[in-house]
Coordinates of C-alpha atoms in Angstrom, one line a residue:
X173 CA 31.2 8.2 2.6
X174 CA 33.5 9.6 5.3
X175 CA 33.8 13.2 4.0
X176 CA 32.1 15.8 2.0
X177 CA 34.5 15.1 -0.8
X178 CA 32.7 11.8 -1.2
X179 CA 29.0 12.9 -1.5
X180 CA 26.0 10.8 -0.7
X181 CA 24.3 9.8 -3.9
X182 CA 20.7 10.2 -3.3
X183 CA 17.5 9.4 -5.2
X184 CA 14.2 11.1 -4.4
X185 CA 10.8 9.4 -4.7
X186 CA 7.5 11.2 -5.1
X187 CA 8.1 14.5 -7.0
X188 CA 5.3 16.8 -5.8
X189 CA 5.0 20.3 -4.3
X190 CA 7.0 19.7 -1.1
X191 CA 9.9 18.3 -3.2
X192 CA 10.0 21.2 -5.5
X193 CA 9.5 23.8 -2.8
X194 CA 11.9 22.4 -0.2
X195 CA 13.8 19.2 -0.9
X196 CA 15.3 20.1 -4.3
X197 CA 16.6 23.5 -3.2
X198 CA 18.0 22.1 0.0
X199 CA 19.8 19.3 -1.8
X200 CA 21.2 21.6 -4.4
X201 CA 22.9 23.7 -1.8
X202 CA 24.3 20.9 0.3
X203 CA 27.8 19.6 -0.7
X204 CA 27.1 16.4 1.3
X205 CA 24.8 15.2 -1.5
X206 CA 24.6 14.5 -5.2
X207 CA 21.1 14.1 -6.5
X208 CA 21.4 11.1 -8.9
X209 CA 17.9 10.0 -9.7
X210 CA 14.2 10.5 -9.2
X211 CA 11.1 8.3 -9.3
X212 CA 7.5 9.5 -9.5
X213 CA 4.3 8.6 -11.2
X214 CA 3.8 12.1 -12.5
X215 CA 6.6 14.6 -11.6
X216 CA 10.1 14.7 -13.0
X217 CA 13.3 16.3 -11.9
X218 CA 15.4 18.1 -14.5
X219 CA 19.0 17.0 -15.0
X220 CA 18.8 13.4 -13.5
X221 CA 17.4 10.1 -14.8
X222 CA 13.7 9.7 -14.0
X223 CA 11.8 6.5 -13.4
X224 CA 8.1 5.6 -12.8
X225 CA 8.8 3.5 -9.7
X226 CA 11.4 3.1 -6.9
X227 CA 12.0 -0.5 -8.1
X228 CA 12.9 0.8 -11.6
X229 CA 15.2 3.4 -10.1
X230 CA 17.0 1.0 -7.9
X231 CA 17.5 -1.4 -10.7
X232 CA 18.9 1.2 -13.1
X233 CA 21.0 3.2 -10.5
X234 CA 22.3 0.6 -8.0
X235 CA 25.1 2.9 -6.9
X236 CA 22.6 5.1 -4.9
X237 CA 23.5 5.4 -1.2
X238 CA 20.3 6.9 0.0
X239 CA 16.6 7.4 -0.8
X240 CA 14.4 10.3 0.2
X241 CA 10.7 9.2 0.3
X242 CA 8.2 12.1 -0.2
X243 CA 5.0 10.3 -1.4
X244 CA 1.9 10.4 0.8
X245 CA 2.3 8.4 4.1
X246 CA -0.2 5.8 3.1
X247 CA 2.2 4.5 0.4
X248 CA 5.5 5.0 2.2
X249 CA 6.0 1.7 4.0
X250 CA 6.4 -0.5 0.9
X251 CA 8.8 1.9 -0.7
X252 CA 10.9 2.2 2.5
X253 CA 11.0 -1.5 2.9
X254 CA 12.2 -1.9 -0.7
X255 CA 14.9 0.7 -0.2
X256 CA 16.1 -0.7 3.1
X257 CA 16.3 -4.2 1.7
X258 CA 18.4 -2.8 -1.1
X259 CA 20.8 -1.5 1.6
X260 CA 19.9 2.1 1.1
X261 CA 19.7 4.7 3.8
X262 CA 16.2 6.2 4.0
X263 CA 14.9 9.7 4.7
X264 CA 11.2 9.8 5.5
X265 CA 9.2 12.9 4.9
X266 CA 6.8 13.7 7.7
X267 CA 4.8 11.9 8.9
X268 CA 7.1 8.9 8.7
X269 CA 4.3 6.5 8.0
X270 CA 0.5 5.9 8.1
X271 CA 0.8 3.9 11.4
X272 CA 3.1 3.6 14.3
X273 CA 3.6 -0.1 13.8
X274 CA 4.8 0.4 10.2
X275 CA 7.5 2.7 11.3
X276 CA 8.5 0.4 14.2
X277 CA 9.0 -2.3 11.7
X278 CA 11.1 -0.1 9.5
X279 CA 13.3 0.8 12.5
X280 CA 13.9 -2.9 13.1
X281 CA 14.5 -3.6 9.4
X282 CA 17.0 -0.7 9.1
X283 CA 18.9 -2.1 12.1
X284 CA 19.0 -5.6 10.5
X285 CA 20.3 -4.2 7.3
X286 CA 22.8 -1.8 8.9
X287 CA 21.4 1.3 7.2
X288 CA 20.2 4.6 8.6
X289 CA 16.6 5.6 8.9
X290 CA 15.5 9.2 9.5
X291 CA 12.1 10.4 10.6
X292 CA 12.4 14.0 9.4
X293 CA 10.3 16.2 11.7
X294 CA 11.1 19.5 9.9
X295 CA 9.4 21.8 12.4
X296 CA 11.8 20.7 15.1
X297 CA 14.5 22.4 13.1
X298 CA 12.8 25.8 13.0
X299 CA 15.3 28.4 14.2
X300 CA 13.8 29.3 17.6
X301 CA 12.8 25.8 18.8
X302 CA 16.1 25.0 20.5
X303 CA 16.0 28.4 22.3
X304 CA 12.5 27.6 23.5
X305 CA 13.6 24.2 24.7
X306 CA 16.4 25.8 26.7
X307 CA 14.2 28.4 28.2
X308 CA 11.5 25.9 29.3
X309 CA 14.2 23.7 30.8
X310 CA 15.3 26.7 33.0
X311 CA 11.9 27.5 34.5
X312 CA 8.7 25.9 36.0
X313 CA 5.9 25.5 33.5
X314 CA 2.4 26.0 34.8
X315 CA 0.4 25.3 31.6
X316 CA 0.8 25.2 27.9
X317 CA -1.3 25.6 24.8
X318 CA -0.8 24.7 21.1
X319 CA -2.7 26.8 18.5
X320 CA -2.1 25.6 15.0
X321 CA -4.6 27.1 12.5
X322 CA -4.1 27.4 8.8
X323 CA -6.1 27.3 5.5
X324 CA -6.0 23.9 3.8
X325 CA -7.2 25.6 0.6
X326 CA -4.0 27.6 0.5
X327 CA -1.5 25.0 1.6
X328 CA -2.9 21.8 0.1
X329 CA -5.0 22.7 -2.9
X330 CA -6.6 19.8 -4.7
X331 CA -4.7 17.2 -2.6
X332 CA -7.3 14.6 -2.1
X333 CA -5.0 12.1 -0.3
X334 CA -5.0 14.2 2.9
X335 CA -8.8 13.6 3.3
X336 CA -8.5 9.9 2.8
X337 CA -8.0 7.3 5.6
X338 CA -4.4 7.5 6.6
X339 CA -4.1 11.0 5.2
X340 CA -4.3 12.6 8.7
X341 CA -6.5 15.5 7.8
X342 CA -5.8 18.5 10.1
X343 CA -3.2 16.4 11.9
X344 CA -1.0 16.7 8.8
X345 CA 0.0 20.2 9.9
X346 CA -0.9 19.4 13.5
X347 CA 1.8 16.8 13.7
X348 CA 4.3 19.6 13.0
X349 CA 3.1 21.2 16.2
X350 CA 3.4 17.9 18.0
X351 CA 6.9 17.4 16.8
X352 CA 7.9 20.7 18.5
X353 CA 5.8 20.1 21.6
X354 CA 7.2 16.7 22.2
X355 CA 10.7 18.2 22.0
X356 CA 10.3 21.2 24.2
X357 CA 7.7 20.1 26.8
X358 CA 7.7 17.4 29.4
X359 CA 6.3 14.0 28.4
X360 CA 2.6 14.3 27.9
X361 CA -0.4 12.1 27.3
X362 CA -3.8 12.7 25.7
X363 CA -6.7 12.7 28.1
X364 CA -9.5 13.7 25.7
X365 CA -10.1 14.8 22.1
X366 CA -12.9 16.0 19.8
X367 CA -12.3 15.5 16.1
X368 CA -14.5 17.4 13.5
X369 CA -15.0 15.3 10.4
X370 CA -16.7 16.9 7.4
X371 CA -19.6 14.8 6.4
X372 CA -18.0 14.2 3.0
X373 CA -14.5 13.5 4.1
X374 CA -12.7 10.6 5.9
X375 CA -10.3 12.8 7.9
X376 CA -10.8 15.6 10.4
X377 CA -10.8 19.3 9.5
X378 CA -10.4 20.5 13.1
X379 CA -9.5 19.0 16.5
X380 CA -9.5 20.0 20.1
X381 CA -7.2 17.9 22.2
X382 CA -6.4 18.0 26.0
X383 CA -3.2 16.5 27.3
X384 CA -1.6 16.2 30.8
X385 CA 2.1 16.0 31.3
X386 CA 3.9 13.4 33.3
X387 CA 3.9 15.8 36.2
X388 CA 0.2 16.7 35.9
X389 CA 0.4 20.0 33.9
X390 CA -2.4 20.8 31.5
X391 CA -1.7 21.3 27.8
X392 CA -4.4 22.1 25.2
X393 CA -4.2 21.8 21.5
X394 CA -6.6 23.6 19.0
X395 CA -6.2 22.6 15.4
X396 CA -8.2 24.3 12.6
X397 CA -7.7 23.8 8.9
X398 CA -10.2 26.5 7.7
X399 CA -8.4 29.5 9.2
X400 CA -8.7 32.6 7.0
X401 CA -6.6 35.7 7.1
X402 CA -3.4 35.4 9.2
X403 CA -2.2 31.9 9.8
X404 CA -1.4 30.7 13.4
X405 CA 1.4 28.3 14.3
X406 CA 1.9 29.1 18.0
X407 CA 2.9 27.3 21.2
X408 CA 2.4 29.2 24.4
X409 CA 3.5 28.5 28.0
X410 CA 2.8 30.1 31.3
X411 CA 6.0 29.9 33.3
X412 CA 7.7 31.2 36.5
X413 CA 9.8 33.5 34.2
X414 CA 6.8 34.9 32.4
X415 CA 4.7 34.1 29.3
X416 CA 6.5 32.3 26.5
X417 CA 5.2 32.5 22.9
X418 CA 6.9 30.4 20.2
X419 CA 5.3 31.6 17.0
X420 CA 5.6 31.4 13.3
X421 CA 5.9 27.6 13.4
X422 CA 8.9 27.9 15.6
X423 CA 10.7 30.8 14.0
X424 CA 10.2 33.5 16.7
X425 CA 10.5 33.3 20.5
X426 CA 9.0 35.9 22.8
X427 CA 9.5 35.7 26.6
X428 CA 7.7 38.1 28.9
X429 CA 7.0 40.4 26.0
X430 CA 10.5 40.5 24.7
X431 CA 11.7 39.0 21.4
X432 CA 14.5 36.5 22.3
X433 CA 15.0 34.8 19.0
X434 CA 13.8 35.7 15.5
X435 CA 15.3 34.6 12.2
X436 CA 14.2 33.1 8.8
X437 CA 13.5 29.4 8.8
X438 CA 15.9 27.0 7.2
X439 CA 14.3 23.7 8.2
X440 CA 15.0 21.5 5.2
X441 CA 18.7 22.4 4.9
X442 CA 19.0 21.5 8.6
X443 CA 17.1 18.2 8.0
X444 CA 19.5 17.1 5.2
X445 CA 22.4 18.2 7.3
X446 CA 21.2 15.9 10.1
X447 CA 20.5 13.0 7.6
X448 CA 24.1 13.3 6.4
X449 CA 25.3 13.2 10.0
X450 CA 23.4 10.0 10.8
X451 CA 24.4 8.3 7.5
X452 CA 28.0 9.0 8.1
X453 CA 27.7 7.9 11.8
X454 CA 25.9 4.7 10.9
X455 CA 22.9 5.4 13.2
X456 CA 19.2 6.1 12.9
X457 CA 17.0 8.9 14.2
X458 CA 13.4 7.9 14.5
X459 CA 11.3 9.5 17.2
X460 CA 7.7 8.2 17.0
X461 CA 6.2 10.4 19.8
X462 CA 4.5 12.9 17.4
X463 CA 2.9 10.1 15.4
X464 CA 1.9 8.2 18.5
X465 CA 0.0 11.3 19.7
X466 CA -1.9 11.4 16.5
X467 CA -2.8 7.7 16.8
X468 CA -3.9 8.3 20.4
X469 CA -6.1 11.2 19.3
X470 CA -7.9 9.1 16.7
X471 CA -8.2 6.3 19.3
X472 CA -9.5 8.4 22.2
X473 CA -11.2 11.2 20.2
X474 CA -14.9 11.7 19.9
X475 CA -16.0 12.0 16.3
X476 CA -18.1 15.1 15.6
X477 CA -19.6 15.3 12.1
X478 CA -19.7 18.9 10.6
X479 CA -20.8 20.4 7.4
X480 CA -19.3 19.1 4.1
X481 CA -16.1 20.7 3.0
X482 CA -15.4 21.8 -0.6
X483 CA -12.2 23.3 -2.0

């Protein structure tokens, strides 16, 4: 697999909305790959063999080089372990697992089996994120705020797994914000959190989190999963060079009132480009910082029970 003339044969597991909306279009346009199989309890992919389980897929299509795992995080560890032990490179949809310790074990297992493991934080590949990181690295940050507010009824209709233990609740989109923040801001640590749990759900629908950076700067995060009207995916920073606003989930950068960077997102094509790079280089790319912050929020957070949520 040393060149694009020898494509990576990839199988995809868990054929749901994110696969149809993002993974399949990205793979179809990338000459690094040939989609060779799919496995899912319910969904199917046209034009390739389909199987009910990853085990059946690996038995029937042993020539696969890599597996992209897109099922809910609660079920990802066993599938990843199966793929790694079969000597397949593994792409993990975000979040990479239900717990930090699971992903740490997968990192070690991938190293033992000489395969690549990729924790695919797609929001880090939003078009203005790198420009924001460069800007913040050139100035002194006084404070920062993360405002990530969207409507779960619009983005996750009838997806009950997100409300179950291990489903993350509002931290499912919130971890996207954290994947950007941990890339563009100094190292930070949670000092307090309040998590709003609907009385009929096992995962939070909103959260207010306070961080401090390694050099003592305040960072706040406000997550809301019941936002109506315009959706908000913003990271703001007060700096010596003016106010920075990274909006649109990382697609637009405004500094001191001036648009610096604004272009359409192409996150999943960039993710698969990166995965091909690490597969061909024989390395892994697994940053656990966003997942660790979610774990810390649940560990330190005060649980606040709110009214029942219904779709």
